Amino acid sequence: MDIDQLRNAWQQQEEKLEATRALNVKILKELKLEHTKSKIKRLLCLPVSTLLFCCFIICYATIFIISNFGTWYFVFSGIVILFFAFAFVFSSIHQLRIILSLDYPQPITILQRELSKLKLSVIYNLKIAAAVLPFSPFIGIFTIKAILNFDITEIISLRQVLIFAGITVILQLISLYFSAKLSAKNKDKNYMNWLLKANGSQINEAKSFLSEIEDFK
């Protein structure tokens, strides 16, 4: 076998190896993308259920405000509920838009960037929940009136009002602390991933599948 034949045989072998590698990458990508889709589909129940629940709350809170329009703390409680319900509605719609617009065949780096945006939108839900904390006493008033049809303020003394005021201040400080921690720069911190274990961990798992594709390449 002369040098040209040897070179041609070597080139053919290289082409076969490259074709095999390309095929393996394609199979792996298809498999991992299916896993990614599966994980993200599971996340759909979070924005859908939140959206439906908050729409119901908005309807009920509106009726609540109208029915108790003469009592300022009931009206204020209803307005608080309405405000945060709308915040969750807009957040849920944003999450659904990201999930439904995901283009899985696009380059992996772009898909990872979109998943990072989705993760930030889920973290935004936590920021809304943290912002609710200072208004807990009013939410309690709303809930008791709505469920038991009872005005809890009728059995609250001045001392208890002052205690509630103190609790509100403390909750406001806690809310500010959590809001600072729930920022975009901390999205990959361990405590953030722990907070997202129930709803949001699917995004981390999906991103890990995409990373495996990149590593294989």
PDB file of C-alpha atoms in Angstrom:
ATOM      1  CA  MET A   1       0.000   0.000   0.000  1.00  0.00           C
ATOM      2  CA  ASP A   2       1.576   3.289  -1.103  1.00  0.00           C
ATOM      3  CA  ILE A   3       1.372   6.582   0.782  1.00  0.00           C
ATOM      4  CA  ASP A   4      -1.632   7.878  -1.245  1.00  0.00           C
ATOM      5  CA  GLN A   5      -3.674   4.753  -0.564  1.00  0.00           C
ATOM      6  CA  LEU A   6      -2.787   4.985   3.106  1.00  0.00           C
ATOM      7  CA  ARG A   7      -3.812   8.649   3.178  1.00  0.00           C
ATOM      8  CA  ASN A   8      -7.126   7.884   1.452  1.00  0.00           C
ATOM      9  CA  ALA A   9      -7.860   5.009   3.839  1.00  0.00           C
ATOM     10  CA  TRP A  10      -7.083   7.264   6.792  1.00  0.00           C
ATOM     11  CA  GLN A  11      -9.313  10.018   5.411  1.00  0.00           C
ATOM     12  CA  GLN A  12     -12.175   7.576   4.868  1.00  0.00           C
ATOM     13  CA  GLN A  13     -11.779   6.345   8.431  1.00  0.00           C
ATOM     14  CA  GLU A  14     -11.828   9.937   9.711  1.00  0.00           C
ATOM     15  CA  GLU A  15     -14.996  10.631   7.733  1.00  0.00           C
ATOM     16  CA  LYS A  16     -16.673   7.532   9.173  1.00  0.00           C
ATOM     17  CA  LEU A  17     -15.689   8.557  12.702  1.00  0.00           C
ATOM     18  CA  GLU A  18     -16.975  12.097  12.133  1.00  0.00           C
ATOM     19  CA  ALA A  19     -20.242  10.756  10.710  1.00  0.00           C
ATOM     20  CA  THR A  20     -20.613   8.431  13.712  1.00  0.00           C
ATOM     21  CA  ARG A  21     -19.878  11.299  16.101  1.00  0.00           C
ATOM     22  CA  ALA A  22     -22.396  13.574  14.331  1.00  0.00           C
ATOM     23  CA  LEU A  23     -25.018  10.833  14.520  1.00  0.00           C
ATOM     24  CA  ASN A  24     -24.324  10.302  18.225  1.00  0.00           C
ATOM     25  CA  VAL A  25     -24.628  14.049  18.872  1.00  0.00           C
ATOM     26  CA  LYS A  26     -27.916  14.154  16.950  1.00  0.00           C
ATOM     27  CA  ILE A  27     -29.366  11.191  18.878  1.00  0.00           C
ATOM     28  CA  LEU A  28     -28.199  12.607  22.210  1.00  0.00           C
ATOM     29  CA  LYS A  29     -29.591  16.050  21.386  1.00  0.00           C
ATOM     30  CA  GLU A  30     -32.997  14.630  20.435  1.00  0.00           C
ATOM     31  CA  LEU A  31     -33.094  12.533  23.598  1.00  0.00           C
ATOM     32  CA  LYS A  32     -32.046  15.356  25.923  1.00  0.00           C
ATOM     33  CA  LEU A  33     -34.398  17.829  24.240  1.00  0.00           C
ATOM     34  CA  GLU A  34     -37.288  15.415  24.835  1.00  0.00           C
ATOM     35  CA  HIS A  35     -36.311  15.248  28.502  1.00  0.00           C
ATOM     36  CA  THR A  36     -36.092  19.048  28.574  1.00  0.00           C
ATOM     37  CA  LYS A  37     -39.573  19.399  27.045  1.00  0.00           C
ATOM     38  CA  SER A  38     -40.954  16.919  29.574  1.00  0.00           C
ATOM     39  CA  LYS A  39     -39.525  18.869  32.507  1.00  0.00           C
ATOM     40  CA  ILE A  40     -40.812  22.220  31.246  1.00  0.00           C
ATOM     41  CA  LYS A  41     -44.272  20.778  30.557  1.00  0.00           C
ATOM     42  CA  ARG A  42     -44.478  19.795  34.218  1.00  0.00           C
ATOM     43  CA  LEU A  43     -43.852  23.422  35.113  1.00  0.00           C
ATOM     44  CA  LEU A  44     -46.952  24.482  33.171  1.00  0.00           C
ATOM     45  CA  CYS A  45     -49.249  23.546  36.044  1.00  0.00           C
ATOM     46  CA  LEU A  46     -47.713  26.314  38.215  1.00  0.00           C
ATOM     47  CA  PRO A  47     -48.681  29.348  36.087  1.00  0.00           C
ATOM     48  CA  VAL A  48     -51.951  27.769  34.916  1.00  0.00           C
ATOM     49  CA  SER A  49     -53.174  26.921  38.431  1.00  0.00           C
ATOM     50  CA  THR A  50     -51.966  30.292  39.777  1.00  0.00           C
ATOM     51  CA  LEU A  51     -53.727  32.122  36.955  1.00  0.00           C
ATOM     52  CA  LEU A  52     -57.042  30.312  37.494  1.00  0.00           C
ATOM     53  CA  PHE A  53     -56.930  30.713  41.271  1.00  0.00           C
ATOM     54  CA  CYS A  54     -56.043  34.404  41.117  1.00  0.00           C
ATOM     55  CA  CYS A  55     -58.793  35.105  38.578  1.00  0.00           C
ATOM     56  CA  PHE A  56     -61.258  33.590  41.042  1.00  0.00           C
ATOM     57  CA  ILE A  57     -59.754  35.675  43.868  1.00  0.00           C
ATOM     58  CA  ILE A  58     -60.031  38.854  41.774  1.00  0.00           C
ATOM     59  CA  CYS A  59     -63.732  38.202  41.142  1.00  0.00           C
ATOM     60  CA  TYR A  60     -64.414  37.416  44.796  1.00  0.00           C
ATOM     61  CA  ALA A  61     -62.361  40.359  46.120  1.00  0.00           C
ATOM     62  CA  THR A  62     -64.242  42.739  43.827  1.00  0.00           C
ATOM     63  CA  ILE A  63     -67.584  41.503  45.189  1.00  0.00           C
ATOM     64  CA  PHE A  64     -66.135  41.663  48.720  1.00  0.00           C
ATOM     65  CA  ILE A  65     -65.158  45.319  48.333  1.00  0.00           C
ATOM     66  CA  ILE A  66     -68.550  46.287  46.943  1.00  0.00           C
ATOM     67  CA  SER A  67     -70.408  44.375  49.699  1.00  0.00           C
ATOM     68  CA  ASN A  68     -68.345  45.956  52.492  1.00  0.00           C
ATOM     69  CA  PHE A  69     -67.809  49.386  50.990  1.00  0.00           C
ATOM     70  CA  GLY A  70     -68.780  51.188  54.191  1.00  0.00           C
ATOM     71  CA  THR A  71     -65.959  49.669  56.293  1.00  0.00           C
ATOM     72  CA  TRP A  72     -62.494  51.018  55.457  1.00  0.00           C
ATOM     73  CA  TYR A  73     -60.449  48.065  56.696  1.00  0.00           C
ATOM     74  CA  PHE A  74     -62.535  45.580  54.700  1.00  0.00           C
ATOM     75  CA  VAL A  75     -62.181  47.751  51.597  1.00  0.00           C
ATOM     76  CA  PHE A  76     -58.436  48.120  52.156  1.00  0.00           C
ATOM     77  CA  SER A  77     -58.093  44.359  52.727  1.00  0.00           C
ATOM     78  CA  GLY A  78     -59.937  43.694  49.486  1.00  0.00           C
ATOM     79  CA  ILE A  79     -57.743  46.168  47.601  1.00  0.00           C
ATOM     80  CA  VAL A  80     -54.601  44.474  48.966  1.00  0.00           C
ATOM     81  CA  ILE A  81     -55.895  41.094  47.815  1.00  0.00           C
ATOM     82  CA  LEU A  82     -56.778  42.525  44.396  1.00  0.00           C
ATOM     83  CA  PHE A  83     -53.354  44.138  43.962  1.00  0.00           C
ATOM     84  CA  PHE A  84     -51.371  40.989  44.695  1.00  0.00           C
ATOM     85  CA  ALA A  85     -53.787  38.769  42.761  1.00  0.00           C
ATOM     86  CA  PHE A  86     -53.251  40.948  39.674  1.00  0.00           C
ATOM     87  CA  ALA A  87     -49.480  40.804  40.266  1.00  0.00           C
ATOM     88  CA  PHE A  88     -49.604  36.990  40.254  1.00  0.00           C
ATOM     89  CA  VAL A  89     -51.843  37.018  37.159  1.00  0.00           C
ATOM     90  CA  PHE A  90     -49.384  39.139  35.182  1.00  0.00           C
ATOM     91  CA  SER A  91     -46.471  37.005  36.400  1.00  0.00           C
ATOM     92  CA  SER A  92     -48.273  33.789  35.406  1.00  0.00           C
ATOM     93  CA  ILE A  93     -49.100  35.144  31.949  1.00  0.00           C
ATOM     94  CA  HIS A  94     -45.430  36.092  31.502  1.00  0.00           C
ATOM     95  CA  GLN A  95     -44.344  32.567  32.490  1.00  0.00           C
ATOM     96  CA  LEU A  96     -46.843  30.977  30.116  1.00  0.00           C
ATOM     97  CA  ARG A  97     -45.655  33.207  27.278  1.00  0.00           C
ATOM     98  CA  ILE A  98     -42.044  32.118  27.827  1.00  0.00           C
ATOM     99  CA  ILE A  99     -42.913  28.409  28.133  1.00  0.00           C
ATOM    100  CA  LEU A 100     -45.189  28.332  25.081  1.00  0.00           C
ATOM    101  CA  SER A 101     -42.751  30.311  22.928  1.00  0.00           C
ATOM    102  CA  LEU A 102     -39.745  28.080  23.631  1.00  0.00           C
ATOM    103  CA  ASP A 103     -38.191  26.931  20.361  1.00  0.00           C
ATOM    104  CA  TYR A 104     -36.363  23.721  21.230  1.00  0.00           C
ATOM    105  CA  PRO A 105     -34.547  23.197  17.880  1.00  0.00           C
ATOM    106  CA  GLN A 106     -32.813  26.590  18.259  1.00  0.00           C
ATOM    107  CA  PRO A 107     -29.135  26.737  19.372  1.00  0.00           C
ATOM    108  CA  ILE A 108     -28.554  25.354  22.861  1.00  0.00           C
ATOM    109  CA  THR A 109     -27.039  28.589  24.200  1.00  0.00           C
ATOM    110  CA  ILE A 110     -30.130  30.590  23.185  1.00  0.00           C
ATOM    111  CA  LEU A 111     -32.433  27.964  24.684  1.00  0.00           C
ATOM    112  CA  GLN A 112     -30.479  28.084  27.947  1.00  0.00           C
ATOM    113  CA  ARG A 113     -30.855  31.868  27.965  1.00  0.00           C
ATOM    114  CA  GLU A 114     -34.629  31.526  27.571  1.00  0.00           C
ATOM    115  CA  LEU A 115     -34.746  29.026  30.429  1.00  0.00           C
ATOM    116  CA  SER A 116     -32.834  31.507  32.591  1.00  0.00           C
ATOM    117  CA  LYS A 117     -35.537  34.095  31.833  1.00  0.00           C
ATOM    118  CA  LEU A 118     -38.160  31.534  32.840  1.00  0.00           C
ATOM    119  CA  LYS A 119     -36.331  30.905  36.108  1.00  0.00           C
ATOM    120  CA  LEU A 120     -36.272  34.633  36.844  1.00  0.00           C
ATOM    121  CA  SER A 121     -40.033  34.812  36.239  1.00  0.00           C
ATOM    122  CA  VAL A 122     -40.586  32.048  38.811  1.00  0.00           C
ATOM    123  CA  ILE A 123     -38.320  33.881  41.267  1.00  0.00           C
ATOM    124  CA  TYR A 124     -40.489  36.961  40.680  1.00  0.00           C
ATOM    125  CA  ASN A 125     -43.394  34.976  42.149  1.00  0.00           C
ATOM    126  CA  LEU A 126     -41.346  34.572  45.326  1.00  0.00           C
ATOM    127  CA  LYS A 127     -40.718  38.329  45.408  1.00  0.00           C
ATOM    128  CA  ILE A 128     -44.466  38.940  45.201  1.00  0.00           C
ATOM    129  CA  ALA A 129     -45.028  36.476  48.043  1.00  0.00           C
ATOM    130  CA  ALA A 130     -42.380  38.284  50.112  1.00  0.00           C
ATOM    131  CA  ALA A 131     -44.089  41.622  49.423  1.00  0.00           C
ATOM    132  CA  VAL A 132     -47.367  40.173  50.775  1.00  0.00           C
ATOM    133  CA  LEU A 133     -45.881  39.627  54.267  1.00  0.00           C
ATOM    134  CA  PRO A 134     -46.417  43.148  55.710  1.00  0.00           C
ATOM    135  CA  PHE A 135     -50.095  42.992  54.770  1.00  0.00           C
ATOM    136  CA  SER A 136     -50.704  39.676  56.550  1.00  0.00           C
ATOM    137  CA  PRO A 137     -52.978  41.211  59.259  1.00  0.00           C
ATOM    138  CA  PHE A 138     -55.283  42.663  56.591  1.00  0.00           C
ATOM    139  CA  ILE A 139     -55.247  39.404  54.660  1.00  0.00           C
ATOM    140  CA  GLY A 140     -56.252  37.706  57.919  1.00  0.00           C
ATOM    141  CA  ILE A 141     -59.165  40.141  58.305  1.00  0.00           C
ATOM    142  CA  PHE A 142     -60.232  39.438  54.723  1.00  0.00           C
ATOM    143  CA  THR A 143     -59.962  35.654  55.112  1.00  0.00           C
ATOM    144  CA  ILE A 144     -61.912  35.462  58.387  1.00  0.00           C
ATOM    145  CA  LYS A 145     -64.664  37.685  57.015  1.00  0.00           C
ATOM    146  CA  ALA A 146     -64.809  35.750  53.746  1.00  0.00           C
ATOM    147  CA  ILE A 147     -64.871  32.268  55.300  1.00  0.00           C
ATOM    148  CA  LEU A 148     -66.611  32.799  58.651  1.00  0.00           C
ATOM    149  CA  ASN A 149     -68.464  36.058  57.879  1.00  0.00           C
ATOM    150  CA  PHE A 150     -67.051  37.465  61.090  1.00  0.00           C
ATOM    151  CA  ASP A 151     -65.443  40.848  61.781  1.00  0.00           C
ATOM    152  CA  ILE A 152     -62.326  39.987  63.770  1.00  0.00           C
ATOM    153  CA  THR A 153     -61.831  43.659  64.718  1.00  0.00           C
ATOM    154  CA  GLU A 154     -64.851  43.418  67.029  1.00  0.00           C
ATOM    155  CA  ILE A 155     -62.842  41.369  69.525  1.00  0.00           C
ATOM    156  CA  ILE A 156     -59.486  43.111  69.042  1.00  0.00           C
ATOM    157  CA  SER A 157     -58.361  45.494  71.767  1.00  0.00           C
ATOM    158  CA  LEU A 158     -56.152  48.568  71.378  1.00  0.00           C
ATOM    159  CA  ARG A 159     -53.234  46.570  72.714  1.00  0.00           C
ATOM    160  CA  GLN A 160     -53.735  43.923  70.056  1.00  0.00           C
ATOM    161  CA  VAL A 161     -53.882  46.638  67.392  1.00  0.00           C
ATOM    162  CA  LEU A 162     -50.484  47.893  68.575  1.00  0.00           C
ATOM    163  CA  ILE A 163     -49.172  44.317  68.510  1.00  0.00           C
ATOM    164  CA  PHE A 164     -50.426  43.941  64.942  1.00  0.00           C
ATOM    165  CA  ALA A 165     -48.706  47.213  64.044  1.00  0.00           C
ATOM    166  CA  GLY A 166     -45.445  45.909  65.518  1.00  0.00           C
ATOM    167  CA  ILE A 167     -45.826  42.627  63.651  1.00  0.00           C
ATOM    168  CA  THR A 168     -46.422  44.575  60.428  1.00  0.00           C
ATOM    169  CA  VAL A 169     -43.183  46.522  60.907  1.00  0.00           C
ATOM    170  CA  ILE A 170     -41.253  43.309  61.552  1.00  0.00           C
ATOM    171  CA  LEU A 171     -42.820  41.657  58.513  1.00  0.00           C
ATOM    172  CA  GLN A 172     -41.916  44.697  56.419  1.00  0.00           C
ATOM    173  CA  LEU A 173     -38.258  44.301  57.416  1.00  0.00           C
ATOM    174  CA  ILE A 174     -38.397  40.573  56.624  1.00  0.00           C
ATOM    175  CA  SER A 175     -40.045  41.369  53.293  1.00  0.00           C
ATOM    176  CA  LEU A 176     -37.279  43.836  52.371  1.00  0.00           C
ATOM    177  CA  TYR A 177     -34.629  41.282  53.350  1.00  0.00           C
ATOM    178  CA  PHE A 178     -36.145  38.530  51.220  1.00  0.00           C
ATOM    179  CA  SER A 179     -36.698  40.910  48.298  1.00  0.00           C
ATOM    180  CA  ALA A 180     -32.997  41.757  48.362  1.00  0.00           C
ATOM    181  CA  LYS A 181     -32.070  38.079  48.406  1.00  0.00           C
ATOM    182  CA  LEU A 182     -34.511  37.173  45.618  1.00  0.00           C
ATOM    183  CA  SER A 183     -32.615  39.076  42.953  1.00  0.00           C
ATOM    184  CA  ALA A 184     -31.436  38.050  39.481  1.00  0.00           C
ATOM    185  CA  LYS A 185     -27.791  37.932  40.548  1.00  0.00           C
ATOM    186  CA  ASN A 186     -28.641  35.243  43.126  1.00  0.00           C
ATOM    187  CA  LYS A 187     -30.683  33.051  40.775  1.00  0.00           C
ATOM    188  CA  ASP A 188     -28.132  30.207  40.852  1.00  0.00           C
ATOM    189  CA  LYS A 189     -27.376  30.296  44.579  1.00  0.00           C
ATOM    190  CA  ASN A 190     -28.008  27.125  46.605  1.00  0.00           C
ATOM    191  CA  TYR A 191     -30.739  28.691  48.762  1.00  0.00           C
ATOM    192  CA  MET A 192     -32.538  29.886  45.626  1.00  0.00           C
ATOM    193  CA  ASN A 193     -32.476  26.403  44.112  1.00  0.00           C
ATOM    194  CA  TRP A 194     -33.806  25.073  47.440  1.00  0.00           C
ATOM    195  CA  LEU A 195     -36.697  27.569  47.353  1.00  0.00           C
ATOM    196  CA  LEU A 196     -37.523  26.444  43.813  1.00  0.00           C
ATOM    197  CA  LYS A 197     -37.555  22.733  44.663  1.00  0.00           C
ATOM    198  CA  ALA A 198     -41.337  22.463  44.643  1.00  0.00           C
ATOM    199  CA  ASN A 199     -41.984  24.590  41.554  1.00  0.00           C
ATOM    200  CA  GLY A 200     -39.015  25.674  39.508  1.00  0.00           C
ATOM    201  CA  SER A 201     -36.535  22.846  39.975  1.00  0.00           C
ATOM    202  CA  GLN A 202     -37.687  21.552  36.575  1.00  0.00           C
ATOM    203  CA  ILE A 203     -35.842  24.479  34.987  1.00  0.00           C
ATOM    204  CA  ASN A 204     -32.536  23.514  36.591  1.00  0.00           C
ATOM    205  CA  GLU A 205     -33.037  19.907  35.503  1.00  0.00           C
ATOM    206  CA  ALA A 206     -33.847  21.015  31.951  1.00  0.00           C
ATOM    207  CA  LYS A 207     -30.735  23.209  31.842  1.00  0.00           C
ATOM    208  CA  SER A 208     -28.609  20.294  33.035  1.00  0.00           C
ATOM    209  CA  PHE A 209     -29.857  18.199  30.085  1.00  0.00           C
ATOM    210  CA  LEU A 210     -28.828  20.984  27.709  1.00  0.00           C
ATOM    211  CA  SER A 211     -25.419  21.223  29.381  1.00  0.00           C
ATOM    212  CA  GLU A 212     -24.879  17.508  28.742  1.00  0.00           C
ATOM    213  CA  ILE A 213     -25.372  18.154  25.028  1.00  0.00           C
ATOM    214  CA  GLU A 214     -22.807  20.953  25.091  1.00  0.00           C
ATOM    215  CA  ASP A 215     -20.334  18.807  27.045  1.00  0.00           C
ATOM    216  CA  PHE A 216     -20.691  15.929  24.586  1.00  0.00           C
ATOM    217  CA  LYS A 217     -19.975  18.224  21.673  1.00  0.00           C
TER     218      LYS A 217
END
